[in-house]
Amino acid sequence: MSEWWRQAVVYQVYPRSFADANGDGVGDLRGIISHLDHLQSLSVDAVWMSPCFRSPQRDHGYDVSDYFDIDPMFGTLADLDELIVEARRRGIKIVLDIVPNHCSIDHAWFRSAVSAGRGSVERERFYFRDGSGPNGDEPPNNWLSLFGGPAWTRVTEPDGSDGQWYLHVFDAGQPDFNWEHPDVQQHFDDVLTFWLDRGVEGFRVDAVTVVGKTPGLPEGPTPPPGLPAAHASAMNKHFQRHDIARAYWARWRRTLDRYQAEHPGREPFTICEAYIPRKPQLILDYVAPDQFHQAFAFDLMLSPWVAASVKGFVDSYVNDVMNNGGALAWTLNNHDTHRSVTRYGRADAATAESWTGNNLVYTNTPVDVALGVRRSRAMAVFTAGLPGAFFLYQGEELGLPEVLDIPGDRRQDPIFHRTHGNEKGRDGCRVPLPWTQDRSGNHGFSAGNTEHISWLPQPKNWGEHSAESLDLDPDSITNMYRTLLKERRNVASAEAGEFSWLETEHADVLGYRRDRLAVFFNLSDEPRSLDMSGEVLVESESGACWDGDLAPNSAVWLRL
Ligand code: NOJ
């Protein structure tokens, strides 16, 4: 068994925003096929696609109405088959995104639950409850949605009367499944097998922490006023019961292990989105041998620009998780979080707290994009040498900043709408990618380059960040990623050795070693001398990082 996923480089495609081959303003599978050479040039092992299943897109695909089909907006099953073949031809595996906690209110099961009425067996696959208060017109309990507002919405009964309420930890369009129900458990076995049979090599599993619910759904704590929606909601542990969900995930693992045993040469894996900020040790629950294969190490992404903080998170993940057998994936960006260029370019990057899926905790301090790009490059060089997998998010290799000024009437994220605009949400990291330099049109995102129809508007200067312009510049961030990930294949995974920190003279310079690979990372704004020599393999700024001193906000790989 190769356990290829342990050291893999995985590129996240957000299909709506990657490339639009049919010119309707929304990305699609044929758009991904048309840019596979770009992904191959980055030496990625796999592509994880955010959900492209049938969905009314109320949460942009994370609200699935049919888990066994591709949404026509993205293409067809035949397009996916072709994508799998074309990717495989370039040495790239396809990883899908499965959403187990909830489906869409347009899912056939939910529709039939609503129409079958109170007390029906159809309603047992979800959490339908009578309301509280004299007329049942208050939610059944005080649980809050992670996207803002109550976690309950009322339905109209078939006879037209005000009816029961259903639970949704996210948007009202995303009813939570009742995982105790055997139909739900069987459904996901079937989903996994269906996509494995089509040649998919793994699954990113959405929002696993909210699947187990305390029986009886007791009241949660009352959060103090003024907290961001996600913080307030997450105080309630009654919908974060891993001890209850453990049995469900064990069943998934058995399904995957059985599949692997019955299909020699196949090694499907799961990576879970277990978002548990600042408690790395709790991740071990999710990456036990009977649970998921791998989990994201999110805290590094959320770290302020401070060496001690970065070091603390790496230490804790390595010691508490990896050294106890848990496989991790490092990541610096995703479709729920402000882009690293903007996080690290902020005047308060050293103190800002981050929270994925929510940007209220970011201040409005000015952003120095050039500094943010420089720091993102350095952070990527530091992170890509760590033991474990490395996930990057589309546009990271283009140095894209967060788009902060999307007009309210163009914003799409349900977080924006459910918080009445108090929280801007995640659209700013989902703006369609720029592929070409043109000053007009939508920078090659859509076939026909049709500016007016992109589902989110691009900034005017997006062409500067386009793949086309960065390809031409040997010192660009894109070419740095190419060198970095190629060297990672050559060195880091091949020679992957024990990880150990290296002493440096300066508290704001981090260094580590894996066999003959040494990585140094200067988080300060000053050059820092380093007592180390070796052959330079990768620099975050070409030819400009290392001359005995390590340049400010830079990182280097040396072969000792
Ligand atoms: C986590 C996903 O990453 C996010 O985009 C989505 O909104 C929620 N889960 C709900 O599915």
Tab-separated table of C-alpha atoms and ligand atoms in Angstrom, residues 12 14 48 50-51 59-63 97 99 101-102 147 170-171 174 204 206-207 273 334-336 356-357 413-415 426 430, ligand 1:
chain	number	residue	atom	x	y	z
A	12	GLN	CA	-8.785	22.611	-4.366
A	14	TYR	CA	-14.093	25.650	-6.417
A	48	TRP	CA	-10.409	18.181	-4.736
A	50	SER	CA	-16.040	21.446	-3.992
A	51	PRO	CA	-19.492	19.894	-4.593
A	59	ASP	CA	-24.988	27.427	-0.341
A	60	HIS	CA	-23.261	27.077	-3.691
A	61	GLY	CA	-23.316	23.320	-3.907
A	62	TYR	CA	-23.073	22.489	-0.184
A	63	ASP	CA	-26.849	21.973	-0.378
A	97	ASP	CA	-16.588	16.699	-1.657
A	99	VAL	CA	-21.777	16.616	2.456
A	101	ASN	CA	-24.669	16.516	7.678
A	102	HIS	CA	-27.419	17.976	5.536
A	147	PHE	CA	-24.691	31.073	9.461
A	170	PHE	CA	-26.357	25.918	8.426
A	171	ASP	CA	-28.747	27.683	6.034
A	174	GLN	CA	-29.798	22.763	4.283
A	204	ARG	CA	-13.240	15.518	1.359
A	206	ASP	CA	-17.823	18.314	4.877
A	207	ALA	CA	-18.572	19.599	8.379
A	273	GLU	CA	-13.245	18.952	7.618
A	334	ASN	CA	-9.772	27.574	1.214
A	335	HIS	CA	-13.162	28.707	-0.026
A	336	ASP	CA	-14.360	29.674	3.471
A	356	THR	CA	-12.922	30.415	8.955
A	357	GLY	CA	-16.279	31.019	7.325
A	413	ASP	CA	-23.082	34.052	0.436
A	414	PRO	CA	-25.986	33.010	2.699
A	415	ILE	CA	-23.905	34.274	5.642
A	426	ARG	CA	-17.004	34.302	1.944
A	430	ARG	CA	-14.569	32.885	-4.406
B	1	NOJ	C1	-18.201	23.707	5.235
B	1	NOJ	C2	-17.973	24.142	3.819
B	1	NOJ	O1	-16.595	24.282	3.592
B	1	NOJ	C3	-18.721	25.430	3.639
B	1	NOJ	O2	-18.426	26.074	2.439
B	1	NOJ	C4	-20.200	25.131	3.747
B	1	NOJ	O3	-20.919	26.340	3.685
B	1	NOJ	C5	-20.517	24.437	5.074
B	1	NOJ	N1	-19.593	23.399	5.410
B	1	NOJ	C6	-21.901	23.828	5.028
B	1	NOJ	O4	-21.912	22.716	4.177
